[in-house]
Amino acid sequence: MKDLRGKVALITGGTKGIGYGIAQSLLTQGIHVAITSRTCEAAAEAAKKLNEFGNDSAHAIGLEADVRSILSQKKAVKKVIEEFGKLDIVIANAGLGHFGSVTDLTVEQWNETIETNLSGAFFTLKATVDEIIKSQGYYISISSLAGTNFFEGGSAYNASKFGVTGFTQAAMLDLRKYNVKVSTIMPGSVSTHFNGNEPSDKGAWKIQIEDIGELVVDLLKMHPRTLPSKIEVRPTVPPSAKN
C-alpha cells in the first residue's frame, strides 16, 4: 500500500492493549479505524480518546461486536461499509487467556479461550473476506509466541494460539491468488492489562503497544511483492537474559 491515507481498518478488541496501540499508529498514518468491543460503551469511549489522539485526515469509530459470533461480526462490517464505503485492513486482535493445569481448567474456560481466540480469528476473516478481496487488502492476526512455544499451565491458550498461527498461514495460501496479503504477528511479553497485569515502569523491558502498532504500519508499507507472513516479536533483553 503505497499511500495509506484514506485506507480503512477494522480492529477487533481495539479498546485497549495491543489493539488500541495499533489503532493509534494507523490513525497517525491517515487511516480511518473502526474498533470493536463486546460493549458499545467501551467501544465508544475508546474511539473518543483515539480521535483526540488522531489528526484531521482520519477518524475512529467504536462498534459493539462479539468475535465469537459470526452474525455479530457481519453486522460490524456492514456498519464499517456504511460509514467509510470500503474496508482495506483487518486486524484480528481480540483475545483472552485462562491459565492453569489441565487438572483444574474448566470446560467453560477451555471453550471461552478457543471460541474467542481461534474461532474469533476465523469469524473475523469470514465476515470481512469479501471486502478485502474487493480492495486487495490485508488481514493480520495477532497470535503469540505461545503459538509456537508451549508451557506448563498453558494448554487452552497454547491450543488457541497454535491454532491462530496455523489458521492464518493456511489462509495466506488461500487468499494470495486474490492479491490479498495475510500475516500473523506473534508477540512475546507485551506491557498490557492482559491476564490481570498492570503496566508500570517495572515492565519497561517488555514490548510496548506502540511497538506492535509500528510493526503493523511497516507491514502495510511493505512492497506488494514481499510478504512477511509470520513475524515473531520478543523483548530484546528480558529479565531472564540478565542472569
PDB file of N, CA and C in Angstrom, residues 81-181:
ATOM      1  N   ILE A  81     -18.788  -0.422   6.371  1.00  0.00           N
ATOM      2  CA  ILE A  81     -19.027  -0.076   4.964  1.00  0.00           C
ATOM      3  C   ILE A  81     -19.976   1.114   4.872  1.00  0.00           C
ATOM      4  N   GLU A  82     -20.983   1.143   5.715  1.00  0.00           N
ATOM      5  CA  GLU A  82     -21.914   2.282   5.714  1.00  0.00           C
ATOM      6  C   GLU A  82     -21.198   3.581   6.064  1.00  0.00           C
ATOM      7  N   GLU A  83     -20.239   3.507   6.986  1.00  0.00           N
ATOM      8  CA  GLU A  83     -19.522   4.701   7.447  1.00  0.00           C
ATOM      9  C   GLU A  83     -18.432   5.139   6.477  1.00  0.00           C
ATOM     10  N   PHE A  84     -17.661   4.179   5.966  1.00  0.00           N
ATOM     11  CA  PHE A  84     -16.471   4.527   5.199  1.00  0.00           C
ATOM     12  C   PHE A  84     -16.514   4.102   3.725  1.00  0.00           C
ATOM     13  N   GLY A  85     -17.439   3.226   3.374  1.00  0.00           N
ATOM     14  CA  GLY A  85     -17.591   2.826   1.983  1.00  0.00           C
ATOM     15  C   GLY A  85     -16.705   1.690   1.524  1.00  0.00           C
ATOM     16  N   LYS A  86     -15.784   1.243   2.364  1.00  0.00           N
ATOM     17  CA  LYS A  86     -14.879   0.153   1.973  1.00  0.00           C
ATOM     18  C   LYS A  86     -14.172  -0.380   3.201  1.00  0.00           C
ATOM     19  N   LEU A  87     -13.383  -1.425   3.009  1.00  0.00           N
ATOM     20  CA  LEU A  87     -12.571  -1.997   4.079  1.00  0.00           C
ATOM     21  C   LEU A  87     -11.286  -2.519   3.463  1.00  0.00           C
ATOM     22  N   ASP A  88     -10.147  -2.019   3.949  1.00  0.00           N
ATOM     23  CA  ASP A  88      -8.849  -2.377   3.376  1.00  0.00           C
ATOM     24  C   ASP A  88      -7.993  -3.243   4.283  1.00  0.00           C
ATOM     25  N   ILE A  89      -8.131  -3.053   5.582  1.00  0.00           N
ATOM     26  CA  ILE A  89      -7.218  -3.683   6.546  1.00  0.00           C
ATOM     27  C   ILE A  89      -8.042  -4.281   7.680  1.00  0.00           C
ATOM     28  N   VAL A  90      -7.761  -5.523   8.017  1.00  0.00           N
ATOM     29  CA  VAL A  90      -8.462  -6.199   9.114  1.00  0.00           C
ATOM     30  C   VAL A  90      -7.424  -6.732  10.095  1.00  0.00           C
ATOM     31  N   ILE A  91      -7.573  -6.363  11.369  1.00  0.00           N
ATOM     32  CA  ILE A  91      -6.680  -6.837  12.418  1.00  0.00           C
ATOM     33  C   ILE A  91      -7.481  -7.686  13.389  1.00  0.00           C
ATOM     34  N   ALA A  92      -7.263  -8.990  13.375  1.00  0.00           N
ATOM     35  CA  ALA A  92      -7.940  -9.906  14.292  1.00  0.00           C
ATOM     36  C   ALA A  92      -7.121  -9.956  15.575  1.00  0.00           C
ATOM     37  N   ASN A  93      -7.494  -9.116  16.526  1.00  0.00           N
ATOM     38  CA  ASN A  93      -6.687  -8.918  17.720  1.00  0.00           C
ATOM     39  C   ASN A  93      -7.354  -9.416  18.996  1.00  0.00           C
ATOM     40  N   ALA A  94      -8.673  -9.462  19.044  1.00  0.00           N
ATOM     41  CA  ALA A  94      -9.373  -9.792  20.292  1.00  0.00           C
ATOM     42  C   ALA A  94      -8.916 -11.146  20.837  1.00  0.00           C
ATOM     43  N   GLY A  95      -8.656 -11.168  22.135  1.00  0.00           N
ATOM     44  CA  GLY A  95      -8.224 -12.426  22.728  1.00  0.00           C
ATOM     45  C   GLY A  95      -8.276 -12.379  24.240  1.00  0.00           C
ATOM     46  N   LEU A  96      -8.187 -13.553  24.851  1.00  0.00           N
ATOM     47  CA  LEU A  96      -8.141 -13.674  26.304  1.00  0.00           C
ATOM     48  C   LEU A  96      -7.361 -14.928  26.663  1.00  0.00           C
ATOM     49  N   GLY A  97      -7.097 -15.085  27.951  1.00  0.00           N
ATOM     50  CA  GLY A  97      -6.346 -16.254  28.374  1.00  0.00           C
ATOM     51  C   GLY A  97      -6.832 -16.804  29.703  1.00  0.00           C
ATOM     52  N   HIS A  98      -7.025 -18.111  29.745  1.00  0.00           N
ATOM     53  CA  HIS A  98      -7.253 -18.814  31.016  1.00  0.00           C
ATOM     54  C   HIS A  98      -6.084 -19.776  31.194  1.00  0.00           C
ATOM     55  N   PHE A  99      -5.446 -19.713  32.341  1.00  0.00           N
ATOM     56  CA  PHE A  99      -4.232 -20.489  32.558  1.00  0.00           C
ATOM     57  C   PHE A  99      -4.385 -21.377  33.783  1.00  0.00           C
ATOM     58  N   GLY A 100      -3.765 -22.529  33.718  1.00  0.00           N
ATOM     59  CA  GLY A 100      -3.820 -23.470  34.826  1.00  0.00           C
ATOM     60  C   GLY A 100      -3.651 -24.887  34.313  1.00  0.00           C
ATOM     61  N   SER A 101      -3.357 -25.784  35.207  1.00  0.00           N
ATOM     62  CA  SER A 101      -3.178 -27.186  34.845  1.00  0.00           C
ATOM     63  C   SER A 101      -4.450 -27.755  34.222  1.00  0.00           C
ATOM     64  N   VAL A 102      -4.278 -28.714  33.352  1.00  0.00           N
ATOM     65  CA  VAL A 102      -5.444 -29.374  32.751  1.00  0.00           C
ATOM     66  C   VAL A 102      -6.296 -30.055  33.819  1.00  0.00           C
ATOM     67  N   THR A 103      -5.714 -30.316  34.975  1.00  0.00           N
ATOM     68  CA  THR A 103      -6.489 -30.920  36.058  1.00  0.00           C
ATOM     69  C   THR A 103      -7.473 -29.926  36.666  1.00  0.00           C
ATOM     70  N   ASP A 104      -7.183 -28.644  36.499  1.00  0.00           N
ATOM     71  CA  ASP A 104      -8.023 -27.606  37.097  1.00  0.00           C
ATOM     72  C   ASP A 104      -8.824 -26.810  36.070  1.00  0.00           C
ATOM     73  N   LEU A 105      -8.358 -26.764  34.842  1.00  0.00           N
ATOM     74  CA  LEU A 105      -9.024 -25.977  33.795  1.00  0.00           C
ATOM     75  C   LEU A 105     -10.447 -26.493  33.585  1.00  0.00           C
ATOM     76  N   THR A 106     -11.404 -25.572  33.568  1.00  0.00           N
ATOM     77  CA  THR A 106     -12.791 -25.993  33.388  1.00  0.00           C
ATOM     78  C   THR A 106     -13.156 -26.055  31.911  1.00  0.00           C
ATOM     79  N   VAL A 107     -14.212 -26.763  31.628  1.00  0.00           N
ATOM     80  CA  VAL A 107     -14.713 -26.835  30.255  1.00  0.00           C
ATOM     81  C   VAL A 107     -15.107 -25.445  29.770  1.00  0.00           C
ATOM     82  N   GLU A 108     -15.699 -24.663  30.651  1.00  0.00           N
ATOM     83  CA  GLU A 108     -16.123 -23.305  30.293  1.00  0.00           C
ATOM     84  C   GLU A 108     -14.915 -22.442  29.934  1.00  0.00           C
ATOM     85  N   GLN A 109     -13.832 -22.552  30.705  1.00  0.00           N
ATOM     86  CA  GLN A 109     -12.613 -21.787  30.411  1.00  0.00           C
ATOM     87  C   GLN A 109     -11.999 -22.221  29.078  1.00  0.00           C
ATOM     88  N   TRP A 110     -11.969 -23.513  28.840  1.00  0.00           N
ATOM     89  CA  TRP A 110     -11.459 -24.020  27.569  1.00  0.00           C
ATOM     90  C   TRP A 110     -12.276 -23.470  26.406  1.00  0.00           C
ATOM     91  N   ASN A 111     -13.582 -23.593  26.493  1.00  0.00           N
ATOM     92  CA  ASN A 111     -14.441 -23.151  25.403  1.00  0.00           C
ATOM     93  C   ASN A 111     -14.312 -21.649  25.153  1.00  0.00           C
ATOM     94  N   GLU A 112     -14.276 -20.861  26.220  1.00  0.00           N
ATOM     95  CA  GLU A 112     -14.172 -19.412  26.043  1.00  0.00           C
ATOM     96  C   GLU A 112     -12.852 -19.033  25.376  1.00  0.00           C
ATOM     97  N   THR A 113     -11.772 -19.702  25.740  1.00  0.00           N
ATOM     98  CA  THR A 113     -10.468 -19.406  25.145  1.00  0.00           C
ATOM     99  C   THR A 113     -10.447 -19.756  23.661  1.00  0.00           C
ATOM    100  N   ILE A 114     -10.909 -20.951  23.326  1.00  0.00           N
ATOM    101  CA  ILE A 114     -10.900 -21.392  21.927  1.00  0.00           C
ATOM    102  C   ILE A 114     -11.866 -20.557  21.093  1.00  0.00           C
ATOM    103  N   GLU A 115     -13.053 -20.306  21.613  1.00  0.00           N
ATOM    104  CA  GLU A 115     -14.063 -19.561  20.851  1.00  0.00           C
ATOM    105  C   GLU A 115     -13.636 -18.117  20.599  1.00  0.00           C
ATOM    106  N   THR A 116     -12.993 -17.507  21.593  1.00  0.00           N
ATOM    107  CA  THR A 116     -12.576 -16.112  21.435  1.00  0.00           C
ATOM    108  C   THR A 116     -11.329 -16.006  20.570  1.00  0.00           C
ATOM    109  N   ASN A 117     -10.297 -16.740  20.919  1.00  0.00           N
ATOM    110  CA  ASN A 117      -9.008 -16.569  20.253  1.00  0.00           C
ATOM    111  C   ASN A 117      -8.961 -17.204  18.869  1.00  0.00           C
ATOM    112  N   LEU A 118      -9.441 -18.431  18.752  1.00  0.00           N
ATOM    113  CA  LEU A 118      -9.320 -19.153  17.479  1.00  0.00           C
ATOM    114  C   LEU A 118     -10.541 -18.979  16.588  1.00  0.00           C
ATOM    115  N   SER A 119     -11.716 -19.328  17.091  1.00  0.00           N
ATOM    116  CA  SER A 119     -12.917 -19.129  16.274  1.00  0.00           C
ATOM    117  C   SER A 119     -13.116 -17.651  15.975  1.00  0.00           C
ATOM    118  N   GLY A 120     -12.742 -16.781  16.923  1.00  0.00           N
ATOM    119  CA  GLY A 120     -12.852 -15.345  16.686  1.00  0.00           C
ATOM    120  C   GLY A 120     -12.015 -14.887  15.511  1.00  0.00           C
ATOM    121  N   ALA A 121     -10.808 -15.430  15.375  1.00  0.00           N
ATOM    122  CA  ALA A 121      -9.951 -15.076  14.233  1.00  0.00           C
ATOM    123  C   ALA A 121     -10.579 -15.548  12.922  1.00  0.00           C
ATOM    124  N   PHE A 122     -11.161 -16.751  12.941  1.00  0.00           N
ATOM    125  CA  PHE A 122     -11.831 -17.267  11.743  1.00  0.00           C
ATOM    126  C   PHE A 122     -13.054 -16.435  11.393  1.00  0.00           C
ATOM    127  N   PHE A 123     -13.904 -16.154  12.377  1.00  0.00           N
ATOM    128  CA  PHE A 123     -15.109 -15.367  12.113  1.00  0.00           C
ATOM    129  C   PHE A 123     -14.762 -13.960  11.623  1.00  0.00           C
ATOM    130  N   THR A 124     -13.679 -13.396  12.158  1.00  0.00           N
ATOM    131  CA  THR A 124     -13.261 -12.067  11.712  1.00  0.00           C
ATOM    132  C   THR A 124     -12.914 -12.081  10.229  1.00  0.00           C
ATOM    133  N   LEU A 125     -12.174 -13.086   9.819  1.00  0.00           N
ATOM    134  CA  LEU A 125     -11.826 -13.177   8.400  1.00  0.00           C
ATOM    135  C   LEU A 125     -13.041 -13.528   7.557  1.00  0.00           C
ATOM    136  N   LYS A 126     -13.844 -14.464   8.029  1.00  0.00           N
ATOM    137  CA  LYS A 126     -15.021 -14.889   7.270  1.00  0.00           C
ATOM    138  C   LYS A 126     -15.971 -13.725   7.018  1.00  0.00           C
ATOM    139  N   ALA A 127     -16.117 -12.843   8.025  1.00  0.00           N
ATOM    140  CA  ALA A 127     -17.039 -11.710   7.901  1.00  0.00           C
ATOM    141  C   ALA A 127     -16.500 -10.609   7.002  1.00  0.00           C
ATOM    142  N   THR A 128     -15.190 -10.578   6.799  1.00  0.00           N
ATOM    143  CA  THR A 128     -14.575  -9.473   6.056  1.00  0.00           C
ATOM    144  C   THR A 128     -13.970  -9.878   4.728  1.00  0.00           C
ATOM    145  N   VAL A 129     -13.901 -11.164   4.451  1.00  0.00           N
ATOM    146  CA  VAL A 129     -13.096 -11.629   3.319  1.00  0.00           C
ATOM    147  C   VAL A 129     -13.575 -11.075   1.976  1.00  0.00           C
ATOM    148  N   ASP A 130     -14.878 -10.954   1.780  1.00  0.00           N
ATOM    149  CA  ASP A 130     -15.375 -10.417   0.505  1.00  0.00           C
ATOM    150  C   ASP A 130     -14.908  -8.978   0.295  1.00  0.00           C
ATOM    151  N   GLU A 131     -14.899  -8.205   1.373  1.00  0.00           N
ATOM    152  CA  GLU A 131     -14.492  -6.803   1.264  1.00  0.00           C
ATOM    153  C   GLU A 131     -12.990  -6.665   1.018  1.00  0.00           C
ATOM    154  N   ILE A 132     -12.174  -7.490   1.683  1.00  0.00           N
ATOM    155  CA  ILE A 132     -10.737  -7.337   1.473  1.00  0.00           C
ATOM    156  C   ILE A 132     -10.282  -7.962   0.160  1.00  0.00           C
ATOM    157  N   ILE A 133     -11.054  -8.891  -0.377  1.00  0.00           N
ATOM    158  CA  ILE A 133     -10.771  -9.351  -1.743  1.00  0.00           C
ATOM    159  C   ILE A 133     -11.072  -8.219  -2.717  1.00  0.00           C
ATOM    160  N   LYS A 134     -12.173  -7.544  -2.479  1.00  0.00           N
ATOM    161  CA  LYS A 134     -12.560  -6.417  -3.334  1.00  0.00           C
ATOM    162  C   LYS A 134     -11.501  -5.319  -3.311  1.00  0.00           C
ATOM    163  N   SER A 135     -10.957  -5.026  -2.143  1.00  0.00           N
ATOM    164  CA  SER A 135      -9.977  -3.939  -2.008  1.00  0.00           C
ATOM    165  C   SER A 135      -8.537  -4.409  -2.173  1.00  0.00           C
ATOM    166  N   GLN A 136      -8.345  -5.741  -2.364  1.00  0.00           N
ATOM    167  CA  GLN A 136      -7.000  -6.323  -2.390  1.00  0.00           C
ATOM    168  C   GLN A 136      -6.237  -5.858  -1.144  1.00  0.00           C
ATOM    169  N   GLY A 137      -6.861  -6.135  -0.017  1.00  0.00           N
ATOM    170  CA  GLY A 137      -6.391  -5.595   1.243  1.00  0.00           C
ATOM    171  C   GLY A 137      -5.471  -6.510   2.021  1.00  0.00           C
ATOM    172  N   TYR A 138      -5.539  -6.378   3.354  1.00  0.00           N
ATOM    173  CA  TYR A 138      -4.590  -7.058   4.234  1.00  0.00           C
ATOM    174  C   TYR A 138      -5.329  -7.569   5.467  1.00  0.00           C
ATOM    175  N   TYR A 139      -5.100  -8.844   5.805  1.00  0.00           N
ATOM    176  CA  TYR A 139      -5.627  -9.442   7.031  1.00  0.00           C
ATOM    177  C   TYR A 139      -4.442  -9.806   7.918  1.00  0.00           C
ATOM    178  N   ILE A 140      -4.473  -9.332   9.157  1.00  0.00           N
ATOM    179  CA  ILE A 140      -3.397  -9.609  10.108  1.00  0.00           C
ATOM    180  C   ILE A 140      -4.013 -10.165  11.386  1.00  0.00           C
ATOM    181  N   SER A 141      -3.539 -11.312  11.817  1.00  0.00           N
ATOM    182  CA  SER A 141      -3.979 -11.856  13.106  1.00  0.00           C
ATOM    183  C   SER A 141      -2.883 -11.612  14.139  1.00  0.00           C
ATOM    184  N   ILE A 142      -3.310 -11.394  15.376  1.00  0.00           N
ATOM    185  CA  ILE A 142      -2.378 -11.276  16.480  1.00  0.00           C
ATOM    186  C   ILE A 142      -2.354 -12.614  17.209  1.00  0.00           C
ATOM    187  N   SER A 143      -1.331 -13.390  16.941  1.00  0.00           N
ATOM    188  CA  SER A 143      -1.139 -14.659  17.630  1.00  0.00           C
ATOM    189  C   SER A 143      -0.256 -14.401  18.840  1.00  0.00           C
ATOM    190  N   SER A 144       0.741 -15.204  19.071  1.00  0.00           N
ATOM    191  CA  SER A 144       1.600 -15.081  20.248  1.00  0.00           C
ATOM    192  C   SER A 144       2.775 -16.038  20.083  1.00  0.00           C
ATOM    193  N   LEU A 145       3.865 -15.768  20.806  1.00  0.00           N
ATOM    194  CA  LEU A 145       4.925 -16.775  20.856  1.00  0.00           C
ATOM    195  C   LEU A 145       4.409 -18.058  21.502  1.00  0.00           C
ATOM    196  N   ALA A 146       3.289 -17.936  22.233  1.00  0.00           N
ATOM    197  CA  ALA A 146       2.631 -19.131  22.777  1.00  0.00           C
ATOM    198  C   ALA A 146       1.994 -19.955  21.676  1.00  0.00           C
ATOM    199  N   GLY A 147       1.998 -19.426  20.450  1.00  0.00           N
ATOM    200  CA  GLY A 147       1.509 -20.170  19.303  1.00  0.00           C
ATOM    201  C   GLY A 147       2.580 -21.019  18.648  1.00  0.00           C
ATOM    202  N   THR A 148       3.758 -21.060  19.270  1.00  0.00           N
ATOM    203  CA  THR A 148       4.822 -21.954  18.797  1.00  0.00           C
ATOM    204  C   THR A 148       5.600 -22.556  19.957  1.00  0.00           C
ATOM    205  N   ASN A 149       5.490 -21.921  21.151  1.00  0.00           N
ATOM    206  CA  ASN A 149       6.201 -22.397  22.347  1.00  0.00           C
ATOM    207  C   ASN A 149       5.187 -22.762  23.424  1.00  0.00           C
ATOM    208  N   PHE A 150       5.096 -24.055  23.757  1.00  0.00           N
ATOM    209  CA  PHE A 150       4.138 -24.466  24.775  1.00  0.00           C
ATOM    210  C   PHE A 150       4.757 -24.339  26.167  1.00  0.00           C
ATOM    211  N   PHE A 151       3.901 -24.190  27.179  1.00  0.00           N
ATOM    212  CA  PHE A 151       4.397 -24.029  28.543  1.00  0.00           C
ATOM    213  C   PHE A 151       3.399 -24.621  29.529  1.00  0.00           C
ATOM    214  N   GLU A 152       3.890 -24.945  30.697  1.00  0.00           N
ATOM    215  CA  GLU A 152       3.059 -25.535  31.745  1.00  0.00           C
ATOM    216  C   GLU A 152       1.932 -24.579  32.124  1.00  0.00           C
ATOM    217  N   GLY A 153       0.728 -25.111  32.216  1.00  0.00           N
ATOM    218  CA  GLY A 153      -0.428 -24.298  32.567  1.00  0.00           C
ATOM    219  C   GLY A 153      -1.027 -23.558  31.395  1.00  0.00           C
ATOM    220  N   GLY A 154      -0.518 -23.798  30.196  1.00  0.00           N
ATOM    221  CA  GLY A 154      -0.979 -23.042  29.037  1.00  0.00           C
ATOM    222  C   GLY A 154      -1.774 -23.846  28.031  1.00  0.00           C
ATOM    223  N   SER A 155      -2.353 -24.975  28.435  1.00  0.00           N
ATOM    224  CA  SER A 155      -2.972 -25.874  27.455  1.00  0.00           C
ATOM    225  C   SER A 155      -4.029 -25.195  26.601  1.00  0.00           C
ATOM    226  N   ALA A 156      -4.946 -24.453  27.212  1.00  0.00           N
ATOM    227  CA  ALA A 156      -6.004 -23.801  26.436  1.00  0.00           C
ATOM    228  C   ALA A 156      -5.442 -22.667  25.599  1.00  0.00           C
ATOM    229  N   TYR A 157      -4.609 -21.837  26.215  1.00  0.00           N
ATOM    230  CA  TYR A 157      -4.050 -20.688  25.488  1.00  0.00           C
ATOM    231  C   TYR A 157      -3.119 -21.157  24.373  1.00  0.00           C
ATOM    232  N   ASN A 158      -2.249 -22.138  24.681  1.00  0.00           N
ATOM    233  CA  ASN A 158      -1.378 -22.688  23.642  1.00  0.00           C
ATOM    234  C   ASN A 158      -2.187 -23.246  22.480  1.00  0.00           C
ATOM    235  N   ALA A 159      -3.211 -24.023  22.795  1.00  0.00           N
ATOM    236  CA  ALA A 159      -4.025 -24.622  21.731  1.00  0.00           C
ATOM    237  C   ALA A 159      -4.651 -23.545  20.855  1.00  0.00           C
ATOM    238  N   SER A 160      -5.159 -22.482  21.485  1.00  0.00           N
ATOM    239  CA  SER A 160      -5.808 -21.426  20.711  1.00  0.00           C
ATOM    240  C   SER A 160      -4.819 -20.684  19.827  1.00  0.00           C
ATOM    241  N   LYS A 161      -3.638 -20.377  20.369  1.00  0.00           N
ATOM    242  CA  LYS A 161      -2.670 -19.602  19.610  1.00  0.00           C
ATOM    243  C   LYS A 161      -1.907 -20.439  18.584  1.00  0.00           C
ATOM    244  N   PHE A 162      -1.641 -21.720  18.880  1.00  0.00           N
ATOM    245  CA  PHE A 162      -1.123 -22.613  17.846  1.00  0.00           C
ATOM    246  C   PHE A 162      -2.119 -22.642  16.694  1.00  0.00           C
ATOM    247  N   GLY A 163      -3.404 -22.682  17.039  1.00  0.00           N
ATOM    248  CA  GLY A 163      -4.455 -22.697  16.021  1.00  0.00           C
ATOM    249  C   GLY A 163      -4.499 -21.429  15.209  1.00  0.00           C
ATOM    250  N   VAL A 164      -4.380 -20.272  15.874  1.00  0.00           N
ATOM    251  CA  VAL A 164      -4.390 -18.998  15.154  1.00  0.00           C
ATOM    252  C   VAL A 164      -3.235 -18.930  14.174  1.00  0.00           C
ATOM    253  N   THR A 165      -2.059 -19.358  14.607  1.00  0.00           N
ATOM    254  CA  THR A 165      -0.887 -19.334  13.729  1.00  0.00           C
ATOM    255  C   THR A 165      -1.113 -20.222  12.505  1.00  0.00           C
ATOM    256  N   GLY A 166      -1.565 -21.445  12.730  1.00  0.00           N
ATOM    257  CA  GLY A 166      -1.798 -22.362  11.620  1.00  0.00           C
ATOM    258  C   GLY A 166      -2.920 -21.903  10.705  1.00  0.00           C
ATOM    259  N   PHE A 167      -4.003 -21.427  11.299  1.00  0.00           N
ATOM    260  CA  PHE A 167      -5.128 -20.931  10.505  1.00  0.00           C
ATOM    261  C   PHE A 167      -4.695 -19.779   9.605  1.00  0.00           C
ATOM    262  N   THR A 168      -3.962 -18.827  10.183  1.00  0.00           N
ATOM    263  CA  THR A 168      -3.579 -17.647   9.403  1.00  0.00           C
ATOM    264  C   THR A 168      -2.624 -18.008   8.269  1.00  0.00           C
ATOM    265  N   GLN A 169      -1.701 -18.930   8.522  1.00  0.00           N
ATOM    266  CA  GLN A 169      -0.769 -19.318   7.467  1.00  0.00           C
ATOM    267  C   GLN A 169      -1.480 -20.042   6.324  1.00  0.00           C
ATOM    268  N   ALA A 170      -2.456 -20.865   6.659  1.00  0.00           N
ATOM    269  CA  ALA A 170      -3.235 -21.532   5.615  1.00  0.00           C
ATOM    270  C   ALA A 170      -4.091 -20.534   4.846  1.00  0.00           C
ATOM    271  N   ALA A 171      -4.686 -19.568   5.579  1.00  0.00           N
ATOM    272  CA  ALA A 171      -5.488 -18.536   4.917  1.00  0.00           C
ATOM    273  C   ALA A 171      -4.639 -17.703   3.974  1.00  0.00           C
ATOM    274  N   MET A 172      -3.380 -17.480   4.338  1.00  0.00           N
ATOM    275  CA  MET A 172      -2.470 -16.753   3.466  1.00  0.00           C
ATOM    276  C   MET A 172      -2.337 -17.451   2.116  1.00  0.00           C
ATOM    277  N   LEU A 173      -2.227 -18.765   2.123  1.00  0.00           N
ATOM    278  CA  LEU A 173      -2.119 -19.518   0.876  1.00  0.00           C
ATOM    279  C   LEU A 173      -3.429 -19.487   0.088  1.00  0.00           C
ATOM    280  N   ASP A 174      -4.545 -19.478   0.807  1.00  0.00           N
ATOM    281  CA  ASP A 174      -5.852 -19.425   0.136  1.00  0.00           C
ATOM    282  C   ASP A 174      -6.085 -18.089  -0.566  1.00  0.00           C
ATOM    283  N   LEU A 175      -5.614 -16.988   0.035  1.00  0.00           N
ATOM    284  CA  LEU A 175      -6.017 -15.655  -0.422  1.00  0.00           C
ATOM    285  C   LEU A 175      -4.992 -14.926  -1.280  1.00  0.00           C
ATOM    286  N   ARG A 176      -3.790 -15.425  -1.368  1.00  0.00           N
ATOM    287  CA  ARG A 176      -2.787 -14.678  -2.129  1.00  0.00           C
ATOM    288  C   ARG A 176      -3.111 -14.608  -3.616  1.00  0.00           C
ATOM    289  N   LYS A 177      -3.872 -15.562  -4.139  1.00  0.00           N
ATOM    290  CA  LYS A 177      -4.249 -15.515  -5.555  1.00  0.00           C
ATOM    291  C   LYS A 177      -5.164 -14.334  -5.848  1.00  0.00           C
ATOM    292  N   TYR A 178      -5.749 -13.751  -4.782  1.00  0.00           N
ATOM    293  CA  TYR A 178      -6.602 -12.565  -4.944  1.00  0.00           C
ATOM    294  C   TYR A 178      -5.831 -11.268  -4.668  1.00  0.00           C
ATOM    295  N   ASN A 179      -4.511 -11.395  -4.529  1.00  0.00           N
ATOM    296  CA  ASN A 179      -3.673 -10.244  -4.155  1.00  0.00           C
ATOM    297  C   ASN A 179      -4.049  -9.684  -2.784  1.00  0.00           C
ATOM    298  N   VAL A 180      -4.525 -10.569  -1.924  1.00  0.00           N
ATOM    299  CA  VAL A 180      -4.772 -10.213  -0.529  1.00  0.00           C
ATOM    300  C   VAL A 180      -3.582 -10.699   0.291  1.00  0.00           C
ATOM    301  N   LYS A 181      -3.009  -9.795   1.096  1.00  0.00           N
ATOM    302  CA  LYS A 181      -1.903 -10.170   1.969  1.00  0.00           C
ATOM    303  C   LYS A 181      -2.446 -10.676   3.307  1.00  0.00           C
TER     304      LYS A 181
END
